[in-house]
Short mmCIF file of C-alpha atoms in Angstrom, two decimals:
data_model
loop_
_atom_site.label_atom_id
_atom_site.label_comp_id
_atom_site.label_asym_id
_atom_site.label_seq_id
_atom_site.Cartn_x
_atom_site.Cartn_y
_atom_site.Cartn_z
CA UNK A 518 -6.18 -14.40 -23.63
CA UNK A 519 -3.61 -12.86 -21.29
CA UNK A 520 -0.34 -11.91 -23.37
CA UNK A 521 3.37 -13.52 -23.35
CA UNK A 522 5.07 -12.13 -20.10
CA UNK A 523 8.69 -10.88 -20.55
CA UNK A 524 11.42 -9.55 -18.01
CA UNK A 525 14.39 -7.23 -18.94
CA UNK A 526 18.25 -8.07 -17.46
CA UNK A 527 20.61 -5.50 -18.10
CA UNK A 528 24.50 -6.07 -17.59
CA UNK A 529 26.19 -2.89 -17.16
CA UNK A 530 28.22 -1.30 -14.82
CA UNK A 531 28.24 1.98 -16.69
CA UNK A 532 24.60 2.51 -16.03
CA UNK A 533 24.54 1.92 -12.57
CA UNK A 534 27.62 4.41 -12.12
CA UNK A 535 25.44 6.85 -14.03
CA UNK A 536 28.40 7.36 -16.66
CA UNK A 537 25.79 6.39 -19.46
CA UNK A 538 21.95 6.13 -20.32
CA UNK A 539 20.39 3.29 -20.85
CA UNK A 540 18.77 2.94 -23.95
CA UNK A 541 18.05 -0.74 -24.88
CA UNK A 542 15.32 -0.24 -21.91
CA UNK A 543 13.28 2.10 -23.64
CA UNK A 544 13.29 0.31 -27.48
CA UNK A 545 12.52 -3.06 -25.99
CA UNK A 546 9.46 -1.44 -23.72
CA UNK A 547 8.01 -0.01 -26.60
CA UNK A 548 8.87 -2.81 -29.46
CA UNK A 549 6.96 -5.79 -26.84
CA UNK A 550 4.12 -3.25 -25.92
CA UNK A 551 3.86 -2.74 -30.10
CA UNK A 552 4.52 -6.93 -30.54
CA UNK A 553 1.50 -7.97 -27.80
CA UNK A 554 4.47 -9.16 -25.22
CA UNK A 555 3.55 -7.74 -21.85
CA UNK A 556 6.92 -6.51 -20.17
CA UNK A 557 6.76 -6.52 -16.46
CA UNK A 558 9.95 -6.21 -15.19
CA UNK A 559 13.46 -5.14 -15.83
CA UNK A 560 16.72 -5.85 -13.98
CA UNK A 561 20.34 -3.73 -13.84
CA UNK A 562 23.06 -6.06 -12.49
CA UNK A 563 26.60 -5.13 -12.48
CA UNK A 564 29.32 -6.81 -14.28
CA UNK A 565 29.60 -9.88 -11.26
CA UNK A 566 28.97 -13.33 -12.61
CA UNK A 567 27.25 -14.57 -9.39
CA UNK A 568 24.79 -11.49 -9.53
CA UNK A 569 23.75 -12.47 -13.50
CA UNK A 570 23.32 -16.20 -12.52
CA UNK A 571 21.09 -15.56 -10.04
CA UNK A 572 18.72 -12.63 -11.77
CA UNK A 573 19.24 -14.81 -14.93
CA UNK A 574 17.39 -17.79 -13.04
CA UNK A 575 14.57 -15.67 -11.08
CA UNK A 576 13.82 -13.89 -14.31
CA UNK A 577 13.59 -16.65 -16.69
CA UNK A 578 11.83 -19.07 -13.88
CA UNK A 579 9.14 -15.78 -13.11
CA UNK A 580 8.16 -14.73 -16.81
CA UNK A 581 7.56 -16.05 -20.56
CA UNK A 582 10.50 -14.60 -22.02
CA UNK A 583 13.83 -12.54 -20.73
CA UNK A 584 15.70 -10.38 -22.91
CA UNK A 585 19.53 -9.50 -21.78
CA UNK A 586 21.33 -6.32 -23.12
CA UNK A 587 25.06 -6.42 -22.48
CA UNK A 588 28.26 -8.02 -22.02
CA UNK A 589 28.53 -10.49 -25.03
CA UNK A 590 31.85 -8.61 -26.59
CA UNK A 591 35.75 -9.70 -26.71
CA UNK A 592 36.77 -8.00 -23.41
CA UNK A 593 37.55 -9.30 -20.31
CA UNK A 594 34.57 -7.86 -18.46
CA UNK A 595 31.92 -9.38 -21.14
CA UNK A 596 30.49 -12.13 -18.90
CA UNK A 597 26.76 -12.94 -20.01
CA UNK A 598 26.80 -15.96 -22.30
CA UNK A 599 28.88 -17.95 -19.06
CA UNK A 600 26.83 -16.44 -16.99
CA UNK A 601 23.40 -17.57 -18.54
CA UNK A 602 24.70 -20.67 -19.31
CA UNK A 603 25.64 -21.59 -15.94
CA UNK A 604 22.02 -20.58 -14.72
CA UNK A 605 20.14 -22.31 -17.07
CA UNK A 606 22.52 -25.79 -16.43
CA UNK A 607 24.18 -25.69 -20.39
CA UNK A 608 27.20 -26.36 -21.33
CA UNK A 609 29.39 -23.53 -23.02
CA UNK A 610 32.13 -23.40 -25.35
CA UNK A 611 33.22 -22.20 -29.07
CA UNK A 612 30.42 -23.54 -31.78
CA UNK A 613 31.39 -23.93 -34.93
CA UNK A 614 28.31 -22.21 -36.40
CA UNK A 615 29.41 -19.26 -34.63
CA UNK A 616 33.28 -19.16 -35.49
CA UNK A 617 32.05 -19.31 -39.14
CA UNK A 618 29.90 -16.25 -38.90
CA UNK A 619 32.90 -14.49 -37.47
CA UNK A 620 35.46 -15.98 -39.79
CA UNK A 621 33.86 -15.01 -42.72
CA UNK A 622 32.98 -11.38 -41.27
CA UNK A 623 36.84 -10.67 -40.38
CA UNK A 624 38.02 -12.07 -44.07
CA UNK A 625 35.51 -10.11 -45.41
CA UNK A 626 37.02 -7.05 -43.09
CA UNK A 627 40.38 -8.35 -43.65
CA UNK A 628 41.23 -8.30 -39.66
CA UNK A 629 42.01 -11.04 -37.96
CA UNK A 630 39.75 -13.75 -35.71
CA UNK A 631 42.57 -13.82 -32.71
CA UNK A 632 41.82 -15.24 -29.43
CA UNK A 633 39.54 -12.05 -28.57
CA UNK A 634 37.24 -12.14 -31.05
CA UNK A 635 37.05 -16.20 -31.02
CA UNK A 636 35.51 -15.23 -27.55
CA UNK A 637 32.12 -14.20 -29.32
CA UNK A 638 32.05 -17.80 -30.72
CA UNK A 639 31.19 -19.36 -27.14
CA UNK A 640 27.43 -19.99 -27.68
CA UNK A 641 25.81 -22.88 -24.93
CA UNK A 642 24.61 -25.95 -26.12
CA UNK A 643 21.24 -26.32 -27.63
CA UNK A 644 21.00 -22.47 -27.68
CA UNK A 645 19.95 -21.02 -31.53
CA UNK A 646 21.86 -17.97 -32.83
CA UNK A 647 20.08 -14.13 -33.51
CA UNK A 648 21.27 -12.71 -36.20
CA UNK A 649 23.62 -9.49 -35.83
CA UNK A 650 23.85 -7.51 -39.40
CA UNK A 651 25.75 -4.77 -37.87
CA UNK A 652 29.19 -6.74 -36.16
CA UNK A 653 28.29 -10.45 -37.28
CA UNK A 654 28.76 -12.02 -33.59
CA UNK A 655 26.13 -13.62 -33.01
CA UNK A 656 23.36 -13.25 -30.15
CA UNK A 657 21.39 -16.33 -28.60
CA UNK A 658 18.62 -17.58 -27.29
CA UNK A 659 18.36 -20.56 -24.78
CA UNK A 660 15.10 -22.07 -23.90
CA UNK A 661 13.25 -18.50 -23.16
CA UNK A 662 16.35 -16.61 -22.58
CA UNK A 663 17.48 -13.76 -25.84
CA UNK A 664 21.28 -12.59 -25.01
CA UNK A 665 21.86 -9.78 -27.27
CA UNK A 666 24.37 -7.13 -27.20
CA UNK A 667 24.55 -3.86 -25.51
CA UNK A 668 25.35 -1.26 -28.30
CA UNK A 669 21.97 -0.03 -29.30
CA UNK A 670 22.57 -0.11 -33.04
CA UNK A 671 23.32 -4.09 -32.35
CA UNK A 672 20.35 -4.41 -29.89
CA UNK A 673 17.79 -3.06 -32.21
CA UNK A 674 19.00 -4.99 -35.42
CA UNK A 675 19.15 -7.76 -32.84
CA UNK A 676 15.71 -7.35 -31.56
CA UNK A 677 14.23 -6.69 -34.90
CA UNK A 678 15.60 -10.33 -36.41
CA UNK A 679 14.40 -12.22 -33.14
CA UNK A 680 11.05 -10.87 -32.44
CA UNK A 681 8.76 -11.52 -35.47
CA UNK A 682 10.05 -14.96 -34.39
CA UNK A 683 7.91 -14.66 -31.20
CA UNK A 684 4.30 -15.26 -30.86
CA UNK A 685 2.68 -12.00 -29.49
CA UNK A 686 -0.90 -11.24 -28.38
CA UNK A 687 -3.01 -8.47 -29.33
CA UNK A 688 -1.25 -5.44 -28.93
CA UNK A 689 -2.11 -3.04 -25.94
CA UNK A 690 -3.29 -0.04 -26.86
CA UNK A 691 -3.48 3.50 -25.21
CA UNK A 692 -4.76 7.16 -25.27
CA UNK A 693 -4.21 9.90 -22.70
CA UNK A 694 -5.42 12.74 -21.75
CA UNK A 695 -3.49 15.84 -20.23
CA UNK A 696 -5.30 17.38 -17.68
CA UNK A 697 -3.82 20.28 -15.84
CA UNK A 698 -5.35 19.94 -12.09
CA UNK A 699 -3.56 18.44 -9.18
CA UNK A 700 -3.96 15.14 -9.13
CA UNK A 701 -5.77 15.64 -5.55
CA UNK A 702 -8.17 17.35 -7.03
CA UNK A 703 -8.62 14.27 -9.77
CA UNK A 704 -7.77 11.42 -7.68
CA UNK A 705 -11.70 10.68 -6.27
CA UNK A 706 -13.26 10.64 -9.90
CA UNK A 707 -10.41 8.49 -11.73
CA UNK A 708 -10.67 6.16 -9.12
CA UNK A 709 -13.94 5.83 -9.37
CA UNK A 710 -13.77 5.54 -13.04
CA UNK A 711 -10.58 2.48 -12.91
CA UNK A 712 -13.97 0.53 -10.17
CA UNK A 713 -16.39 0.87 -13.10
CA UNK A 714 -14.35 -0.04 -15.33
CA UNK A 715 -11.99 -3.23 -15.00
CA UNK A 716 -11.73 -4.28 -18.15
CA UNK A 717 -8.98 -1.37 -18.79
CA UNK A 718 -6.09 0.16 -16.73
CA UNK A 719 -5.94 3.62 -15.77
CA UNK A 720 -2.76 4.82 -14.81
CA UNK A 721 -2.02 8.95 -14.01
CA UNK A 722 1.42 9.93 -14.30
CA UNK A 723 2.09 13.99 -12.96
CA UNK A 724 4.27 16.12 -13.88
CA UNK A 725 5.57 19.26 -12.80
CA UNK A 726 7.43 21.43 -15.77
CA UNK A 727 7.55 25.22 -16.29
CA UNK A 728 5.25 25.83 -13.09
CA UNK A 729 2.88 24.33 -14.47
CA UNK A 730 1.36 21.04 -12.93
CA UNK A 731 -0.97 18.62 -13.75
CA UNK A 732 -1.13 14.67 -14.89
CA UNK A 733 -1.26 12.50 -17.72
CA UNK A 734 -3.87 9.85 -17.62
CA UNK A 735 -3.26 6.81 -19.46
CA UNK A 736 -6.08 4.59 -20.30
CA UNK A 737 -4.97 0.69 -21.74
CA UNK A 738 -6.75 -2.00 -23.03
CA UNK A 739 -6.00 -4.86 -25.60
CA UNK A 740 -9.97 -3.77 -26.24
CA UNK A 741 -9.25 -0.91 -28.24
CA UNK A 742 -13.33 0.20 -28.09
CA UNK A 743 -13.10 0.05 -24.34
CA UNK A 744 -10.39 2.27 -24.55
CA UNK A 745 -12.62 4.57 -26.56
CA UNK A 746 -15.32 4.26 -24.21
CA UNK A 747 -13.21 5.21 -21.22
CA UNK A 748 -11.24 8.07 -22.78
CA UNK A 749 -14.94 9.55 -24.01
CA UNK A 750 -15.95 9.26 -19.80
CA UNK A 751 -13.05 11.00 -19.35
CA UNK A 752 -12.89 13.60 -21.69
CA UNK A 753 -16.47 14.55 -19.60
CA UNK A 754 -15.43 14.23 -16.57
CA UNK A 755 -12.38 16.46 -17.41
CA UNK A 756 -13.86 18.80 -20.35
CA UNK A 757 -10.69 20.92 -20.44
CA UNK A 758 -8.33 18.41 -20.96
CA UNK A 759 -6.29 17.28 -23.69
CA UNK A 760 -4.79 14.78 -26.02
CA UNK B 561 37.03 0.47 3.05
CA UNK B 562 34.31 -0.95 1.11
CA UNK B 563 31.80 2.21 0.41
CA UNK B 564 28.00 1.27 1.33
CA UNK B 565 26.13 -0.06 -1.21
CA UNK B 566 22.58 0.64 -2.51
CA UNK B 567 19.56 -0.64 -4.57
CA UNK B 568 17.13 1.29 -6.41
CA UNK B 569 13.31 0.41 -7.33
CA UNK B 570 11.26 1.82 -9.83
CA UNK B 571 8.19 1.56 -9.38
CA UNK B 572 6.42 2.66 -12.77
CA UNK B 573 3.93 0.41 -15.37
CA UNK B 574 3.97 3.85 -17.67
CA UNK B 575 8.75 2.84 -17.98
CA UNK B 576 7.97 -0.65 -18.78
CA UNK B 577 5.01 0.07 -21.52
CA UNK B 578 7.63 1.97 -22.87
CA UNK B 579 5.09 5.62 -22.49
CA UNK B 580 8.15 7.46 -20.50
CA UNK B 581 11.44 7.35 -20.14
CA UNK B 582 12.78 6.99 -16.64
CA UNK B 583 14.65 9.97 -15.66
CA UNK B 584 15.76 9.05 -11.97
CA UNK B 585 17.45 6.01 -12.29
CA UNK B 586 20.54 7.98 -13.95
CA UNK B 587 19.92 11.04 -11.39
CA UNK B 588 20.60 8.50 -8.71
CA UNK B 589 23.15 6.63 -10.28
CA UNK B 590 25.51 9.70 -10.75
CA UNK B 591 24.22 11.67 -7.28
CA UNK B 592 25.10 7.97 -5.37
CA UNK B 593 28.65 8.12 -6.88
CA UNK B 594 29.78 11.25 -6.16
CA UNK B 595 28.71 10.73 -2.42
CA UNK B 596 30.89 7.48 -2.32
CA UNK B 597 27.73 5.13 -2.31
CA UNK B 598 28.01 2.14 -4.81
CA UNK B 599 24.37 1.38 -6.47
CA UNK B 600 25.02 -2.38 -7.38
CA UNK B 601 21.82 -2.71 -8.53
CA UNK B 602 18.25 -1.28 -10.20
CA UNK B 603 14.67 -2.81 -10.27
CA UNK B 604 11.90 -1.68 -12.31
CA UNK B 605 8.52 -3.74 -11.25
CA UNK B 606 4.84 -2.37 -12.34
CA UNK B 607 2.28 -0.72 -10.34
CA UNK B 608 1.69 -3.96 -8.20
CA UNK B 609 1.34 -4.73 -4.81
CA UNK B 610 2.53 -8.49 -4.47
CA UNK B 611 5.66 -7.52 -7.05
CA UNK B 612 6.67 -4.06 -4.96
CA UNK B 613 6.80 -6.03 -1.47
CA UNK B 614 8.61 -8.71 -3.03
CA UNK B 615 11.38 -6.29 -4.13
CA UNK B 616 11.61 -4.60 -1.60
CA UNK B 617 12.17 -7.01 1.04
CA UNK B 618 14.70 -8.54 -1.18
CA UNK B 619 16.89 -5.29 -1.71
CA UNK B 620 16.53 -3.95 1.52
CA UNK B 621 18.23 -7.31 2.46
CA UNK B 622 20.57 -7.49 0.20
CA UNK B 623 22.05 -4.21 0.32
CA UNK B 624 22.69 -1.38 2.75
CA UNK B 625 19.93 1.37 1.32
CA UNK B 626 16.95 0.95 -1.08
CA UNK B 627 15.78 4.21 -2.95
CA UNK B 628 12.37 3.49 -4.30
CA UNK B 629 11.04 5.95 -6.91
CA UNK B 630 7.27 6.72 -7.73
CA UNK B 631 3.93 5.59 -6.70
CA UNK B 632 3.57 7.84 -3.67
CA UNK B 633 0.87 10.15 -4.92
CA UNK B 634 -2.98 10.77 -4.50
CA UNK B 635 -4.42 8.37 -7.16
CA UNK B 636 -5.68 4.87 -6.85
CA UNK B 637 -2.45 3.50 -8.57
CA UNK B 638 -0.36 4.81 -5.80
CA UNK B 639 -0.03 2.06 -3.66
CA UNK B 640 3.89 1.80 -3.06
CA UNK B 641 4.05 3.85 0.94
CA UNK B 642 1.54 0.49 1.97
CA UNK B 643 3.49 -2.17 -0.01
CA UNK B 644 6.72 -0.82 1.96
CA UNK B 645 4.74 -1.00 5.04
CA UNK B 646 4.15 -4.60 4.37
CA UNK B 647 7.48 -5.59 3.41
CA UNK B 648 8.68 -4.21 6.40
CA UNK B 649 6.48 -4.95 8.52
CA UNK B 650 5.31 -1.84 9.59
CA UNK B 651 2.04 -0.11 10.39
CA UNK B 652 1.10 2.32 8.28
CA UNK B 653 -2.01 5.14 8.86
CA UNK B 654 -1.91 8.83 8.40
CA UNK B 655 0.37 10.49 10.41
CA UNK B 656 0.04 13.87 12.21
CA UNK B 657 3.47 15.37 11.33
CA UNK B 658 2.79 14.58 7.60
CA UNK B 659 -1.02 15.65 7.54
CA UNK B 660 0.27 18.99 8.93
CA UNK B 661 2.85 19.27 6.87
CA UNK B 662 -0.12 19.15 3.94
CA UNK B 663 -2.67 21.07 5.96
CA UNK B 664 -0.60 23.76 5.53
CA UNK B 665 0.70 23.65 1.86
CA UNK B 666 -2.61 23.25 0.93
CA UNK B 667 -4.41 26.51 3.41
CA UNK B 668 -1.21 28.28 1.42
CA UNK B 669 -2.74 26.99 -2.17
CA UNK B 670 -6.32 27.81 -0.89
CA UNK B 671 -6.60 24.50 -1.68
CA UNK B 672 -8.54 22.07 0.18
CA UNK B 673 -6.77 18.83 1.76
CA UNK B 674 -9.50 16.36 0.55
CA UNK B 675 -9.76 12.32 0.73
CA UNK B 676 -7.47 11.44 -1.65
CA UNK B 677 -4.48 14.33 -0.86
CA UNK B 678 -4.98 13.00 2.90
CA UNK B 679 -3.42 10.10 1.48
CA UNK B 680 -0.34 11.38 1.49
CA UNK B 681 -0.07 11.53 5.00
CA UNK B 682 -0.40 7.52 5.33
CA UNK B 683 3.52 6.93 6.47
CA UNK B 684 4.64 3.81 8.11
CA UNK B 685 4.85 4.24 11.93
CA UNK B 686 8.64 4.51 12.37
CA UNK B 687 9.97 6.23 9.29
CA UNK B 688 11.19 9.77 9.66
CA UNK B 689 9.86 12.15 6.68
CA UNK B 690 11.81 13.18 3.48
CA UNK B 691 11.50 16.60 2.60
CA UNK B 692 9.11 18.00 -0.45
CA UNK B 693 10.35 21.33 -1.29
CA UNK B 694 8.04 20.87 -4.14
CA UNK B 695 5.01 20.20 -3.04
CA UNK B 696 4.78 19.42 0.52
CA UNK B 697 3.58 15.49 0.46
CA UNK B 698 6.55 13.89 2.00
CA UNK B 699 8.41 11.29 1.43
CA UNK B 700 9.90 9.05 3.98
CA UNK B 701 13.00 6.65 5.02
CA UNK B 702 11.75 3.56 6.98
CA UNK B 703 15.20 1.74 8.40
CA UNK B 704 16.95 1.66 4.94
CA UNK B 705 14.58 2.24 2.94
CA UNK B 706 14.02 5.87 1.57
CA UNK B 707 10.72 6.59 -0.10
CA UNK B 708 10.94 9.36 -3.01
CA UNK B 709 8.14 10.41 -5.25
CA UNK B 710 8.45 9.72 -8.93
CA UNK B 711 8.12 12.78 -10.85
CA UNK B 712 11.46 14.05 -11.70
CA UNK B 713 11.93 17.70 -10.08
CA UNK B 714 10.73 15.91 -7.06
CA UNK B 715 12.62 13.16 -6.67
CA UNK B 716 15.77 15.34 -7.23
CA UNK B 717 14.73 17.34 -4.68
CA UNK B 718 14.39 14.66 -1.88
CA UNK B 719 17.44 13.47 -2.77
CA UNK B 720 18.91 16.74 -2.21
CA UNK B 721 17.63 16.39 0.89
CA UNK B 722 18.36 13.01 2.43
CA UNK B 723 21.95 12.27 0.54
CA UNK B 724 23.72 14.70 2.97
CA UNK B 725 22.10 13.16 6.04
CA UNK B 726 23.16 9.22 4.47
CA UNK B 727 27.19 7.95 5.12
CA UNK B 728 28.89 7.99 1.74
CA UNK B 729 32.19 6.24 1.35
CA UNK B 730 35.38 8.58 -0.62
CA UNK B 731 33.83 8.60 -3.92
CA UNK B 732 34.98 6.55 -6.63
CA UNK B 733 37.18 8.37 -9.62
CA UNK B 734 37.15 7.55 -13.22
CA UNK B 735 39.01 8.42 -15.81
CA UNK B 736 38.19 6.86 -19.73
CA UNK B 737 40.26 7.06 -23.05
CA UNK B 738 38.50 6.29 -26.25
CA UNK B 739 40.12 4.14 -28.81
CA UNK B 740 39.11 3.98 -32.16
CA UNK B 741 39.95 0.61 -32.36
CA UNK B 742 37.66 -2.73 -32.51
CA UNK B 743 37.40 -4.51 -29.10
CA UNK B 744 38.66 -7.87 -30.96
CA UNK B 745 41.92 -5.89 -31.34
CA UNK B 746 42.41 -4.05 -27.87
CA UNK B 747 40.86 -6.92 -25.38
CA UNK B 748 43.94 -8.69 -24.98
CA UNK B 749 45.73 -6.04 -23.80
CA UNK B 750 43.07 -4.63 -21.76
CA UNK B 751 42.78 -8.35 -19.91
CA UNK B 752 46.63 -8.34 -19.19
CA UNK B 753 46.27 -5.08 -17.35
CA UNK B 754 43.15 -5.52 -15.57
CA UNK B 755 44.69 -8.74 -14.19
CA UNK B 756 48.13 -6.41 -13.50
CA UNK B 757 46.09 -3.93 -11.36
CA UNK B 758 43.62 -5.67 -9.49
CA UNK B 759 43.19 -2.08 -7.39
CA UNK B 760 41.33 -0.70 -10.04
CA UNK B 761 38.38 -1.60 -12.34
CA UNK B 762 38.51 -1.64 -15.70
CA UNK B 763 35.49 -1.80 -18.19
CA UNK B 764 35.26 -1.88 -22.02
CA UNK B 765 32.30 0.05 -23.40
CA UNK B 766 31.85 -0.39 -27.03
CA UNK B 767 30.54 1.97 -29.45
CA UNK B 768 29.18 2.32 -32.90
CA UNK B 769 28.08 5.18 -34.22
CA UNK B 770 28.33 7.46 -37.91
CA UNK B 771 30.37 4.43 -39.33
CA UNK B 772 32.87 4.67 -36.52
CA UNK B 773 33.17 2.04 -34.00
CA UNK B 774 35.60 1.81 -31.07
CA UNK B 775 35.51 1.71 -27.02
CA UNK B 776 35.51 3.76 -24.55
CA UNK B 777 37.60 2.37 -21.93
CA UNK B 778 37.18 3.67 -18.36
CA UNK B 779 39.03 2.97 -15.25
CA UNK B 780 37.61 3.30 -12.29
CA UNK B 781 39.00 3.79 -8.65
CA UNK B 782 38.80 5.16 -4.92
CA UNK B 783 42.40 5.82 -5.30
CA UNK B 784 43.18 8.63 -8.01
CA UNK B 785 46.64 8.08 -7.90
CA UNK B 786 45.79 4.68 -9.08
CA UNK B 787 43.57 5.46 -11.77
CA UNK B 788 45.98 8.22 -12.87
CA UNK B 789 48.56 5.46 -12.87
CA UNK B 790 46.67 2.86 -15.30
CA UNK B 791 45.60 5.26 -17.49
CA UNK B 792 49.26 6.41 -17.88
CA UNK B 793 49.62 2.71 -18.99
CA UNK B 794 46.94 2.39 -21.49
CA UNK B 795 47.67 5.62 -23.09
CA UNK B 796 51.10 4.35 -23.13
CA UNK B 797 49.68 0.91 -25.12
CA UNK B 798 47.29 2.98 -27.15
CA UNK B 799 48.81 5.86 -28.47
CA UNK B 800 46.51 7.18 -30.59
CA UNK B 801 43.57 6.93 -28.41
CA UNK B 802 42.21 10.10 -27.03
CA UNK B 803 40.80 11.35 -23.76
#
């Protein structure tokens, strides 16, 4: 059985002026390669509602599942939950479920819920709340659309709450070999090998580093013996490579 | 006046399994600023053919350059320099100026040009080459679209390349303060100036980290004095936040 599909939509200005990293990318890749959720695309839209909207509706339309990262705080610029809820026809506002989580994590603080916090509460209808155990407000997800935040601590303690909540597939699994020839000189055999053998992908990734050059060749399969099989055709083809 | 404004596509299964990090994205972002071109947006798609035409023709419609990274190699899973053909509607065989351009990195290597590093001389009819200081296979700029191989040191080095020949805008300045303060307690104030200034942009970019949480506030402008001028204001609000 093919796996769940997922796409990626990050909010955030900062990344696209290269003044920060992403990081949420990375963790989500590797958490729905590790959960059996195939992720096949990821988006980086700026802070502009009309721009969210509109990735917000291709992504969710194209794929199983989207995952947001971004733009759910108090601030002015923190867009996302309109934004989603506009493209997925909800209705938004302050929930009450919401504005208790918060009230009882300022009391607990002893700060104040003002007007900027109470922002956090605005959840669209019909949408169920992910846990945050790091800063209380609340995540969502509508329909097939997860809006978490864009702090990584919150993402991941975000992510980890919503995901056993997900129904995977068989994870994909992987083994490479490192094999230090121009891909030129590798290119005829390995594609030879990915003919022969559908029923896995074979991806080679170069690299250059240190004068010296060479590729990384990635065999996957959900078949975790066809993997082995593969890998062991390789590993002949290539007898000075390695792991 | 506006500055120009650019996409960026990834084209990389190995990011979205969650194997590699992607490196370029934030090369680009911060090499596109500083040249005074505004990247509004980033897609990552997998090693597809149907999924890299499709994003291409919608970025290089929807904004004034497209920077694709990866997929322009020797291997079977180097596909992208046809799907850009197709997208754009362009021929594509092996062209003279790049096959010589291998020919003789290759006679330099005492290395033969074979099948699959011929390849790298398939270039839509119409483009003009990007330089590979690297290692020779170019890439290539076909209307707006520029071409760039995915492995790091290369990429950076066709960029080094092209950016000078592209029109850049004056570059856009940022300045950021960081307030060790929750957002809930600074967003009010930060709204009432970003509404005051509508000249500059202001974002909010939350942190959490050793048991400290705050924001780092940045405001961002093609006018300096501007910037200099708004961040006179907020240090005036916050006094205790630091540069």
């Amino acid at each position: 059985m093919e796996n769940p599909t997922a796409a990626m939509l990050v909010i955030g200005d900062e990344i696209l002026s290269g003044r920060t990293r992403d990081a949420n990318m990375h963790h989500l890749a590797r958490a729905l390669t590790d959960h059996g959720i195939r992720l096949c695309e990821v988006r980086i839209v700026a802070d502009v509602h009309a721009h969210i909207v509109e990735a917000v509706r291709a992504l969710s339309d194209g794929y199983d599942h989207l995952f947001t990262s971004g733009g759910i705080g108090p601030t002015h610029d923190d867009i996302t939950a309109e934004a989603v809820a506009e493209a997925m026809g909800a209705e938004i506002g302050i929930r009450d479920d919401a504005r208790a989580l918060l009230q009882a994590h300022y009391d607990r603080q002893g700060q104040v819920l003002n007007e900027a916090r109470l922002r956090m509460a605005r959840i669209p209808a019909g949408a169920s709340l992910i846990d945050n155990p790091v800063s209380a407000a609340p995540g969502f997800s509508l329909r097939n659309v997860h809006v978490m935040a864009g702090v990584p601590t919150i993402f991941e303690a975000m992510l980890a709450g919503l995901l056993p909540t997900l129904t995977g597939g068989a994870p994909v699994l992987s083994q490479s070999l490192r094999i230090e020839r121009g891909e030129g000189d590798i290119a005829a055999s390995l594609g030879a090998l990915a003919a022969a053998h559908p029923e896995v992908s074979i991806g080679s990734y170069p690299f250059q580093r240190d004068g010296v050059h060479g590729s990384n060749v990635v065999v996957r399969s959900q078949d975790g013996a066809a993997v082995d099989r593969v890998i062991g055709e390789l590993s002949s083809l290539f007898p000075e490579a390695g792991r």
